[in-house]
Amino acid sequence: MAIPNEILNKAFIVVQPDAAIATVRAGVMESKSNWTYVVVPLGEAQFGILRLAEIIKILKSLTGQPSPLALQYTMRAVLDAAPQYVAKALDQSATRQSEAQQLVKAALQRRLVVTANDNVAGILAIEARSASESPDFEWLNRVWESAPLASGARSPQPQAMAPAPAASVPTDSASTSVRWINAEILDRSGNTPLQVGQVYTLAFDVDTEKRLGSVVHDVFTYVFSSSEEMVDLTIQLSSSDFTIHTEPQKLKVPRTGKSKGRARFDIEPLHNGEGVINAVFLKDGNFIQLQTIRLNVGGPPEIDSESLSRPLEAAFDVQPRDLGLVITNTGTSFKLIMTGPVYAEATLPLTLPELDQVISSVRTALQKVVNYEVGPNRIRTYQANIDIPVDVHLVVLKHLAETGFLLFQQLFYGDAADAQARLLGDKLVEMAQKQQLKIQIVSQQFLFPWGLLYLAHEFDPDNINPEQFLGLKHIIEHIPLQPSMQVVDSVMHSRPNLTVSLNVNSDIDRQMGSPLIGDQLNYWQRVSDRGVAKVIVRQLGDAVEKALSDATDNEQILYFYCHAVSRGLDEGGGPDASSLQFAERAITLKDLKLRAPTRKSLPGAPLVFINACESAELSPLFYGGFVPYFMAKGARGVIGTECETPALFAKEWAKRFFNRFLGGMPLGQVFLELRREFFFQHNNAMGLLYAVYCDGDTRVVPGIEIRDV
């Protein structure tokens, strides 16, 4: 498949090599985005590709103090001083999407130009925007003030140019050459068909070239930390079409050159026709990459493979996990791969509409808790209070445990579940009851309320144990799986200034008769007054839509406190009609796709928090639409609620969440602590309504102390 337009960044300008800096500055300013790429054609399919911040940095290294000399440089002179920003372009029609995504990972600056009919079609890039410095406009403005613009500027003579600064080359890059992951069937003669019942050896390694006989060609682009000379990756194979006779293997890869040996697996075909092998790459139990290998058994040896991953260049930043669940959509069902102490694969016999129906029934049960009425005045306790009476709490606890147990049964023990799914269910119960776990769920179109699962072999209504709710004992992170992820680390930088946007429905205070919005605005005003964060407030849907469309604000946290409406597959407009409701209008997912498309990414790689309070019942397809949208838009992750959340609780949860998270506590730990705090100190189980679709290690560095705000 050719490189699709949908994954290309269209925020670029093309300037010629002899273009003066004045021309470049004017073009970037007209684009109204500091993140606009400046593309320079150099001939023979070579292009320079920089941002204004990088151009200014190079000019500063060449000229020192602001002076008219800077105006005399052309883009060719800039690129001569910084050749690391030059790369060969990809031809859109001649390059497969999977190969393009691997090649951009291997590019020194993690960006490549894509051309169509010799014209620039767009930019393919994987960059952590929050880690990139902003343009030094103060320096550039002083240059402009020091001399009149020279539109016909030419390059200075070579002797006037200083060499490119060594610091401009990434210090953690082991080598600029591409290394490849290869996987070969070692004991097959030529193109001889694979035979049922015969054992073959499938061997994985990393090499400086991709070999023709390999059934996998993936670029290896791990960036080593400064103290790391060797990385150990665990490779696990799973398949329902092949017997895998070998336990997970280690692959040792040095900082440069080939891997130390190969990871070898004995595989045995079980039937003729297409057979699929899933190879999961892990570091310390943390998911790095999934390779799906398709082999033909008993016929012409046609092969194919595809890779879905978080960037390998981010691997050094990941922390260990105790248990992993990788879930992919096969079209007719979902495939679940368990990693950790138990390595196994199972089929979950659910289609996407059936999954929607299952989870909708769970959310209906949760809605009963939110609307639970007490006493002759029929007071909705959870909407009126944070502290819940013990008698109400016990009734609700039983109801939630019953709901979570039935959900667990439907997932692993349903009528159509295979024996392997039941085995995985048993192992999950066994592991979860022993100790606190860090659980990582990586999925493709499988947004599921994992925290609500009540893990037990049998349901005992007279002996409910809160520690058997997955979300009350364990740290859970849920990472949506996608071909290309723009965020490559789990760090959100608070310096020089953390930027937070509040996107709120100003009508809520009038509707609820309580200053819920007012209190939150006052809270953030105090944060802003202390100078620890820049706060942007939007109270109208038009302003929210414009901000997402322009994508110029460098927001690291994008917070929504508003009503939400969801639409299912069989409702008018479908999931695209789902909306976030503000004072004067609702913004639908369709509106955002039309007017704020994903090709213009959010520059701050924000964490998006949708605090959907007092909403109609939320279909799982609500987040099935908004989570992929925001992540394709450049977000690092999304926090959401499983159903309508009481407005009072939503406000209190947000305050305690931000107190901890902005203080530097990892996201997954924040959620576990808050759920337990509300449950065990306030008899309030509403924390189980929140879900994290993000790396659980995400944290603010350095932390900002705001508990006394």
XYZ file of C-alpha atoms in Angstrom:
709
model
C 0.000 0.000 0.000
C 1.326 3.450 -0.941
C 1.831 6.127 1.708
C -1.688 7.519 2.393
C -2.231 11.266 2.482
C -3.945 10.958 5.874
C -0.685 10.314 7.714
C 1.243 13.165 6.072
C 1.801 16.501 7.777
C 0.788 19.288 5.382
C 2.175 22.123 7.507
C 5.172 23.014 5.370
C 6.533 25.653 3.030
C 8.963 25.031 0.144
C 11.796 27.511 -0.400
C 14.681 27.361 -2.856
C 18.305 26.871 -1.726
C 19.174 30.506 -2.528
C 16.229 31.835 -0.468
C 17.300 34.466 2.047
C 16.400 34.164 5.716
C 13.990 37.063 5.264
C 11.968 34.973 2.795
C 11.913 31.993 5.137
C 10.855 34.085 8.120
C 7.999 35.645 6.145
C 6.756 32.251 4.956
C 6.733 30.740 8.437
C 5.016 33.794 9.920
C 2.307 33.602 7.261
C 1.655 29.973 8.165
C 0.891 31.076 11.762
C 2.573 27.993 13.224
C 6.038 27.768 14.758
C 5.990 24.091 13.854
C 5.775 24.662 10.107
C 8.468 22.706 8.249
C 10.807 24.557 5.894
C 11.549 22.244 2.941
C 14.503 22.933 0.648
C 14.898 20.896 -2.600
C 18.586 20.154 -3.243
C 18.388 17.883 -6.303
C 18.690 14.108 -6.773
C 15.699 13.550 -4.438
C 17.583 15.201 -1.550
C 15.762 17.702 0.656
C 16.624 19.840 3.602
C 13.881 19.859 6.219
C 14.039 22.145 9.247
C 11.884 24.186 11.554
C 12.365 27.885 12.253
C 13.699 27.143 15.762
C 16.424 24.986 14.243
C 17.302 27.571 11.593
C 17.698 30.256 14.265
C 19.856 27.944 16.374
C 22.183 27.346 13.409
C 22.373 31.068 12.628
C 23.254 31.814 16.252
C 26.100 29.290 16.093
C 27.396 30.851 12.869
C 27.139 34.541 13.778
C 27.131 34.731 17.553
C 25.569 38.031 18.635
C 22.616 39.414 16.634
C 24.001 41.266 13.617
C 23.177 42.043 9.978
C 25.471 39.141 9.026
C 22.653 36.710 9.802
C 20.574 38.228 7.013
C 23.246 37.369 4.457
C 22.852 33.623 4.887
C 20.764 31.555 2.480
C 19.141 28.199 3.175
C 21.948 26.433 1.279
C 24.490 28.013 3.636
C 22.411 26.957 6.645
C 22.227 23.367 5.412
C 25.931 23.306 4.547
C 26.546 24.111 8.210
C 24.037 21.493 9.433
C 23.982 18.538 6.995
C 22.149 16.374 9.524
C 18.930 18.060 8.353
C 19.321 16.709 4.792
C 17.732 13.401 3.796
C 16.583 11.518 0.723
C 12.852 11.797 0.016
C 10.345 8.948 -0.187
C 8.242 8.452 -3.304
C 4.605 8.298 -2.177
C 3.370 5.764 -4.740
C 6.458 3.541 -4.691
C 6.842 3.177 -0.904
C 4.692 0.951 1.297
C 3.213 2.610 4.368
C 4.812 0.125 6.777
C 8.246 0.569 5.183
C 7.910 4.367 5.216
C 7.052 4.364 8.899
C 10.093 2.235 9.666
C 12.388 4.422 7.546
C 11.262 7.609 9.267
C 12.116 6.012 12.608
C 15.634 5.436 11.290
C 16.056 8.984 9.966
C 18.409 11.090 12.055
C 15.809 13.808 12.706
C 12.810 11.407 12.655
C 11.335 13.219 9.640
C 11.304 12.682 5.874
C 9.874 14.480 2.847
C 7.340 12.511 0.775
C 7.049 13.393 -2.914
C 4.425 12.712 -5.596
C 5.205 13.411 -9.249
C 8.350 15.254 -8.157
C 6.339 17.631 -5.958
C 6.354 17.722 -2.149
C 3.220 15.898 -0.964
C 3.845 16.228 2.777
C 6.067 15.377 5.713
C 6.207 12.027 7.481
C 7.509 12.600 10.999
C 7.721 11.085 14.459
C 8.679 13.848 16.850
C 8.088 14.666 20.512
C 6.957 18.253 20.173
C 7.038 19.021 23.856
C 10.760 18.251 23.827
C 11.519 20.665 20.970
C 12.613 24.208 21.811
C 10.561 27.167 20.626
C 12.054 29.667 18.171
C 14.222 32.339 19.786
C 12.157 35.210 18.413
C 13.886 37.719 20.668
C 17.240 36.982 19.007
C 15.713 37.006 15.517
C 13.870 40.282 16.140
C 17.092 41.936 17.269
C 18.681 40.790 14.003
C 15.877 42.475 12.092
C 16.193 45.638 14.139
C 19.936 45.849 13.479
C 19.654 46.222 9.680
C 17.085 46.710 6.918
C 15.742 43.542 5.282
C 17.900 42.316 2.424
C 15.647 40.339 0.168
C 18.473 39.681 -2.286
C 20.861 38.384 0.360
C 23.548 35.969 -0.751
C 25.625 33.519 1.179
C 28.778 34.844 2.842
C 32.103 33.551 1.633
C 33.047 30.115 3.000
C 35.801 31.562 5.197
C 33.167 33.588 7.087
C 31.276 30.456 8.084
C 31.877 28.539 11.268
C 31.538 24.750 11.333
C 28.263 23.238 12.527
C 28.240 22.850 16.317
C 28.883 19.294 17.466
C 25.980 19.541 19.900
C 23.536 19.746 16.990
C 24.014 16.020 16.362
C 21.968 13.865 18.796
C 24.382 12.548 21.394
C 22.381 9.399 22.130
C 22.350 8.210 18.538
C 24.518 5.135 18.245
C 24.818 5.327 14.483
C 23.120 7.077 11.595
C 23.135 3.870 9.515
C 19.956 1.823 9.326
C 19.835 -1.527 11.085
C 17.197 -4.109 10.226
C 15.246 -6.759 12.104
C 15.347 -9.950 10.029
C 13.461 -13.197 10.587
C 14.430 -16.254 8.550
C 13.253 -19.859 8.326
C 16.650 -21.537 8.559
C 15.970 -25.159 7.620
C 13.862 -24.745 4.495
C 15.482 -25.369 1.126
C 14.879 -22.445 -1.214
C 11.182 -21.834 -1.805
C 10.090 -25.315 -0.752
C 6.538 -25.132 0.708
C 6.157 -25.505 4.455
C 4.687 -28.883 5.429
C 2.176 -29.707 8.160
C 3.754 -31.652 11.014
C 7.339 -30.685 10.206
C 9.330 -28.568 12.653
C 11.174 -25.500 11.336
C 13.455 -22.948 12.985
C 12.428 -19.283 12.777
C 15.352 -17.053 13.771
C 15.309 -13.314 14.548
C 18.338 -11.018 14.504
C 19.394 -7.415 13.924
C 21.727 -6.762 10.991
C 23.136 -3.809 9.074
C 21.258 -4.972 5.975
C 17.892 -6.527 5.202
C 18.315 -10.010 3.773
C 16.270 -11.238 0.835
C 15.351 -14.508 2.540
C 13.828 -12.797 5.572
C 10.077 -13.012 6.222
C 10.278 -9.757 8.223
C 11.935 -6.458 7.277
C 11.590 -3.913 10.070
C 13.946 -1.058 10.846
C 15.647 -1.284 14.242
C 16.030 2.226 15.659
C 16.612 1.877 19.373
C 18.308 4.954 20.877
C 20.600 3.870 23.675
C 20.867 5.824 26.903
C 24.262 7.307 27.684
C 25.192 4.435 30.020
C 23.761 1.619 27.894
C 26.008 -0.430 25.614
C 23.728 -3.434 25.136
C 19.944 -3.893 25.183
C 18.161 -7.163 25.942
C 14.858 -7.524 24.089
C 12.555 -10.436 24.862
C 10.811 -11.947 21.837
C 7.672 -13.984 22.408
C 5.898 -15.944 19.682
C 2.249 -16.963 19.787
C 0.003 -18.594 17.209
C -3.118 -20.690 16.788
C -1.877 -21.905 13.372
C 1.567 -23.108 14.472
C 2.774 -24.966 17.528
C 5.522 -22.873 19.130
C 7.882 -25.338 20.790
C 10.267 -22.715 22.220
C 9.874 -20.455 25.236
C 10.447 -16.685 24.843
C 14.001 -15.839 23.829
C 16.363 -12.933 24.462
C 17.975 -10.957 21.657
C 21.070 -8.991 22.643
C 21.688 -5.898 20.526
C 24.822 -3.757 21.016
C 25.042 -0.024 20.521
C 26.403 -0.519 17.000
C 26.554 -3.362 14.485
C 24.838 -6.725 14.446
C 23.043 -8.451 17.308
C 24.938 -11.003 19.339
C 23.549 -14.152 17.765
C 19.903 -14.887 17.006
C 16.706 -15.620 18.902
C 15.655 -19.047 17.573
C 12.224 -20.646 17.763
C 11.010 -24.097 16.719
C 7.660 -23.793 14.922
C 5.367 -26.505 13.534
C 2.499 -25.829 11.062
C -0.872 -27.238 12.147
C -2.778 -26.964 8.842
C -2.438 -26.010 5.189
C -3.194 -22.496 3.956
C -2.358 -19.191 5.581
C -0.865 -19.347 9.045
C -0.226 -16.383 11.315
C 2.542 -15.977 13.884
C 2.556 -12.994 16.234
C 5.974 -11.899 17.483
C 5.891 -9.533 20.455
C 9.035 -7.563 21.337
C 9.319 -6.535 24.985
C 11.782 -4.730 27.194
C 11.435 -5.619 30.869
C 7.864 -6.755 30.177
C 6.965 -3.438 28.529
C 5.505 -3.611 25.022
C 7.723 -2.308 22.247
C 6.520 -3.830 18.992
C 4.161 -6.422 17.503
C 5.054 -8.157 14.236
C 2.340 -10.198 12.544
C 3.904 -12.706 10.137
C 1.727 -14.524 7.567
C 3.151 -17.713 6.048
C 1.608 -20.009 3.424
C 1.698 -23.704 4.358
C 1.545 -26.465 1.726
C 1.642 -24.127 -1.275
C 3.598 -21.287 -2.892
C 5.648 -19.658 -0.128
C 3.946 -16.289 -0.263
C 4.768 -14.296 2.843
C 3.680 -11.013 4.333
C 4.235 -9.152 7.556
C 3.064 -6.004 9.247
C 4.254 -4.172 12.321
C 2.380 -2.150 14.910
C 4.430 -0.511 17.590
C 5.305 2.221 19.950
C 8.552 3.720 18.664
C 11.628 1.623 19.418
C 13.527 4.850 19.938
C 11.451 5.362 23.089
C 12.333 1.965 24.519
C 15.072 3.163 26.856
C 12.513 5.341 28.657
C 10.030 2.540 29.436
C 9.771 0.979 32.878
C 9.173 -2.711 33.754
C 5.685 -4.246 33.650
C 4.481 -7.364 35.465
C 1.789 -8.396 33.003
C 0.862 -7.422 29.467
C -2.217 -7.974 27.307
C -1.898 -7.239 23.576
C -5.222 -7.250 21.715
C -5.610 -6.966 17.935
C -8.703 -6.916 15.745
C -8.755 -9.743 13.165
C -11.997 -8.482 11.586
C -14.167 -11.331 12.869
C -12.864 -11.452 16.442
C -10.128 -10.130 18.695
C -6.823 -11.876 19.318
C -5.456 -11.610 22.877
C -1.787 -12.252 23.635
C -0.710 -12.431 27.280
C 2.888 -11.573 28.125
C 4.722 -11.877 31.408
C 5.131 -14.984 33.580
C 2.525 -16.644 31.317
C 2.894 -16.467 27.522
C -0.198 -17.503 25.622
C -2.629 -16.484 22.888
C -6.417 -16.755 22.796
C -9.328 -15.708 20.607
C -11.994 -13.446 22.095
C -15.090 -14.219 19.977
C -16.448 -10.667 19.831
C -16.993 -8.386 16.859
C -16.805 -4.617 17.329
C -20.633 -4.224 17.469
C -20.863 -7.104 19.967
C -18.165 -5.478 22.095
C -20.161 -2.252 21.991
C -23.248 -4.113 23.207
C -21.402 -5.858 26.046
C -19.853 -2.658 27.349
C -23.091 -0.716 26.933
C -24.789 -3.164 29.300
C -22.003 -2.530 31.815
C -22.448 1.220 31.537
C -26.176 0.811 32.093
C -25.360 -0.972 35.339
C -22.960 1.807 36.305
C -25.623 4.394 35.568
C -27.807 2.775 38.228
C -25.097 3.559 40.757
C -24.788 7.171 39.623
C -28.585 7.576 39.915
C -29.010 5.514 43.113
C -31.799 7.107 45.205
C -32.108 7.032 48.989
C -34.831 7.949 51.463
C -38.344 9.344 51.104
C -37.009 12.384 49.256
C -35.284 10.088 46.751
C -31.924 11.838 47.047
C -29.343 10.705 44.523
C -26.562 10.091 46.999
C -23.653 9.892 44.579
C -24.647 13.130 42.884
C -25.100 15.032 46.154
C -22.160 13.776 48.226
C -18.536 12.742 48.192
C -18.872 10.752 51.433
C -21.305 7.851 50.964
C -23.202 6.240 53.901
C -21.989 2.742 54.785
C -25.348 1.054 54.119
C -25.541 2.573 50.628
C -21.901 1.706 49.972
C -22.443 -1.977 50.793
C -25.427 -2.245 48.460
C -23.538 -0.551 45.635
C -20.399 -2.613 46.273
C -22.359 -5.826 45.758
C -23.948 -4.452 42.586
C -20.574 -3.402 41.139
C -18.938 -6.722 42.018
C -21.747 -8.597 40.291
C -21.390 -6.371 37.217
C -17.601 -6.757 37.137
C -17.767 -10.526 37.597
C -20.280 -10.948 34.745
C -18.065 -8.782 32.526
C -15.056 -10.952 33.375
C -17.065 -14.088 32.549
C -18.242 -12.708 29.204
C -14.699 -11.823 28.211
C -12.882 -15.041 29.122
C -15.521 -17.719 29.767
C -18.358 -17.041 27.316
C -20.058 -19.817 25.364
C -17.871 -19.188 22.317
C -14.620 -18.742 24.264
C -11.915 -21.276 23.443
C -9.982 -23.305 26.012
C -7.028 -20.952 25.800
C -9.205 -17.957 26.709
C -10.442 -19.796 29.808
C -6.848 -20.633 30.718
C -5.837 -16.989 30.422
C -8.791 -16.005 32.626
C -7.656 -18.484 35.278
C -4.081 -17.193 35.138
C -5.247 -13.590 35.440
C -7.174 -14.403 38.634
C -4.225 -16.319 40.042
C -1.718 -13.531 39.392
C -3.990 -10.660 40.482
C -4.710 -12.203 43.877
C -1.042 -12.596 44.824
C 0.382 -9.083 44.705
C -0.028 -5.621 43.243
C 0.778 -5.658 39.526
C 1.692 -3.128 36.884
C -0.575 -4.178 34.028
C -0.138 -2.913 30.491
C -2.948 -3.334 27.957
C -2.117 -2.534 24.332
C -5.083 -2.812 22.004
C -6.403 -2.200 18.537
C -10.040 -0.943 18.621
C -10.714 -2.559 21.998
C -11.534 0.172 24.526
C -12.708 -1.728 27.568
C -13.470 -0.850 31.252
C -10.629 -2.976 32.641
C -10.679 -1.409 36.100
C -14.213 -2.750 36.710
C -13.301 -6.407 36.210
C -14.015 -8.399 39.387
C -11.547 -11.275 39.319
C -12.815 -14.405 41.043
C -13.303 -18.060 40.155
C -16.760 -17.924 41.761
C -19.037 -15.085 42.788
C -19.894 -14.982 46.513
C -22.472 -12.187 47.152
C -21.960 -12.460 50.919
C -18.211 -12.022 50.787
C -17.270 -9.179 48.445
C -13.553 -8.364 48.474
C -12.762 -4.862 47.075
C -9.181 -5.961 46.335
C -10.578 -8.241 43.614
C -11.565 -5.258 41.456
C -8.703 -4.942 39.008
C -8.710 -1.140 39.288
C -8.634 -1.016 43.107
C -5.474 -3.067 43.552
C -3.381 -2.772 40.418
C -1.820 -0.061 38.267
C -3.487 -0.277 34.850
C -2.506 1.507 31.650
C -4.276 1.114 28.329
C -2.332 2.121 25.209
C -4.276 2.193 21.921
C -2.205 0.439 19.267
C -1.572 2.344 16.049
C 0.920 2.224 13.159
C 2.625 5.506 14.032
C 2.814 7.287 17.370
C 4.123 10.847 17.525
C 5.003 10.858 21.237
C 8.251 9.076 21.990
C 8.669 9.500 25.748
C 6.633 9.649 28.951
C 8.002 12.972 30.234
C 6.003 16.226 30.180
C 8.384 19.142 30.707
C 7.175 21.826 33.129
C 9.929 24.294 32.268
C 10.105 26.994 31.142
C 6.324 26.980 31.559
C 3.702 24.252 31.666
C 0.679 25.214 29.540
C -2.812 23.995 30.478
C -6.071 24.765 28.650
C -9.437 24.621 30.397
C -12.279 23.942 27.972
C -15.431 24.201 30.047
C -19.190 24.476 29.657
C -20.050 27.733 31.403
C -23.756 26.761 31.620
C -23.084 23.946 34.102
C -23.094 26.255 37.166
C -26.521 27.605 36.243
C -27.867 24.134 35.481
C -26.530 22.608 38.700
C -27.075 25.600 40.971
C -23.503 25.271 42.217
C -20.207 26.999 41.297
C -18.605 23.864 39.846
C -17.042 25.715 36.926
C -16.359 28.798 39.032
C -14.446 26.804 41.645
C -12.250 25.196 38.992
C -11.558 28.483 37.265
C -10.573 30.011 40.627
C -8.291 27.035 41.319
C -6.459 27.483 38.025
C -6.329 31.262 38.422
C -4.406 30.722 41.647
C -2.084 28.316 39.843
C -1.538 30.921 37.126
C -0.989 33.714 39.665
C 1.817 31.711 41.238
C 3.531 31.575 37.854
C 3.913 27.785 37.819
C 1.746 27.280 34.733
C 0.270 29.198 31.840
C -3.513 28.732 31.821
C -5.758 29.209 28.777
C -9.534 29.312 29.374
C -12.132 28.590 26.680
C -15.843 28.565 27.505
C -17.376 28.457 24.022
C -17.456 25.645 21.521
C -16.373 27.938 18.686
C -13.203 28.840 20.588
C -12.437 25.180 21.304
C -12.913 24.178 17.687
C -10.747 27.064 16.458
C -7.945 26.151 18.863
C -7.959 22.544 17.657
C -8.074 23.725 14.051
C -5.271 26.298 14.331
C -3.114 24.005 16.517
C -0.804 26.858 17.506
C -1.099 26.848 21.318
C 1.652 24.752 22.898
C -0.677 23.068 25.419
C 0.628 20.093 27.376
C -2.670 19.396 29.155
C -6.000 19.761 27.353
C -8.754 19.575 29.996
C -12.475 19.335 29.194
C -15.178 19.711 31.851
C -18.445 19.572 29.978
C -21.423 17.472 28.997
C -20.910 14.720 26.449
C -23.350 12.924 24.167
C -22.586 9.647 22.461
C -24.112 7.926 19.473
C -23.988 4.204 18.799
C -23.686 2.391 15.492
C -27.439 2.211 14.998
C -28.233 5.816 16.008
C -28.594 8.874 13.785
C -25.220 9.999 12.510
C -23.405 7.075 14.163
C -20.324 7.561 16.347
C -19.288 10.671 14.355
C -22.351 12.404 15.820
C -20.963 11.986 19.355
C -20.210 15.396 20.814
C -18.720 17.576 23.512
C -21.311 20.145 24.611
C -20.478 23.755 25.394
C -22.611 26.770 26.266
C -23.649 27.900 22.801
C -23.145 24.710 20.769
C -22.007 21.109 20.687
C -18.873 20.050 18.828
C -19.318 16.693 17.130
C -16.544 14.323 16.202
C -17.549 14.923 12.586
C -17.054 18.691 13.094
C -13.533 18.086 14.358
C -12.633 15.737 11.519
C -13.862 18.336 8.997
C -12.613 21.578 10.550
C -9.696 20.448 12.716
C -8.271 17.475 10.785
C -5.510 15.348 12.215
C -2.940 16.380 9.602
C -2.295 19.526 11.680
C -0.950 18.139 14.936
C -1.206 19.660 18.401
C 2.264 21.116 19.061
C 2.436 20.364 22.796
C 1.692 16.618 22.512
C -0.939 17.121 25.248
C -2.519 14.752 27.703
C -6.254 15.085 26.994
C -8.612 14.787 29.990
C -12.323 14.567 29.085
C -14.209 14.952 32.365
C -17.692 14.176 31.001
C -20.014 15.146 33.825
C -23.796 14.706 34.057
C -23.901 13.349 30.514
C -26.144 10.897 28.760
C -24.933 7.293 28.825
C -21.618 7.075 27.015
C -21.288 4.347 24.413
C -17.817 2.770 24.211
C -17.812 4.090 20.653
C -17.648 7.616 22.133
C -14.058 7.042 23.194
C -13.609 4.663 20.273
C -13.917 7.827 18.166
C -12.401 10.558 20.335
C -9.347 8.589 21.550
C -8.051 7.765 18.026
C -8.858 11.321 16.899
C -6.866 13.030 19.640
C -3.956 10.601 19.399
C -3.791 11.024 15.618
C -3.852 14.758 16.360
C -0.632 14.341 18.346
C -1.908 13.769 21.898
C 0.123 11.497 24.146
C -3.024 9.959 25.626
C -6.595 10.444 26.793
C -8.275 10.208 30.206
C -12.008 9.554 30.091
C -15.021 8.347 32.052
C -16.888 5.111 31.418
C -20.325 6.677 31.844
C -22.051 9.762 33.214
C -20.076 11.042 36.184
C -21.652 13.106 38.991
C -20.582 16.730 38.483
C -19.558 17.208 42.129
C -17.387 14.088 42.073
C -15.897 15.030 38.682
C -14.796 18.393 40.103
C -13.287 16.873 43.255
C -11.546 14.085 41.314
C -9.995 16.649 38.951
C -8.632 18.768 41.810
C -7.015 15.827 43.608
C -5.764 14.432 40.306
C -3.993 17.635 39.305
C -2.534 18.114 42.802
C -0.749 14.769 42.491
C -0.031 14.648 38.768
C 1.439 18.130 38.486
C 3.509 17.303 41.546
C 5.379 14.708 39.485
C 3.583 11.458 40.390
C 3.299 9.001 37.445
C -0.165 8.877 35.894
C -0.864 5.215 36.657
C 0.101 5.621 40.316
C -2.123 8.716 40.613
C -5.158 6.766 39.426
C -4.592 3.823 41.766
C -4.064 6.099 44.794
C -7.130 8.212 44.005
C -9.416 5.217 43.473
C -8.316 3.739 46.780
C -8.535 7.074 48.595
C -12.135 7.695 47.527
C -13.131 4.072 48.081
C -11.567 3.405 51.492
C -11.813 6.922 52.993
C -15.141 8.086 51.539
C -16.935 4.797 50.681
C -17.102 6.162 47.140
C -16.505 3.824 44.188
C -16.873 6.464 41.470
C -13.116 6.372 40.796
C -13.685 3.118 38.923
C -15.539 5.137 36.273
C -12.289 6.731 35.064
C -10.021 5.082 32.480
C -6.467 5.876 31.328
C -5.659 5.513 27.640
C -2.025 6.490 28.033
C 1.375 5.268 29.197
C 1.099 4.918 32.978
C 4.622 6.281 33.471
C 3.602 9.681 32.040
C 4.703 12.347 34.491
C 5.521 16.053 34.813
C 9.243 16.822 35.208
C 10.194 18.639 37.333
C 7.081 18.380 39.472
C 5.082 21.475 40.441
C 3.858 21.664 44.032
C 0.287 23.026 44.046
C -1.358 21.215 46.975
C -1.637 24.475 48.890
C -3.343 26.325 46.015
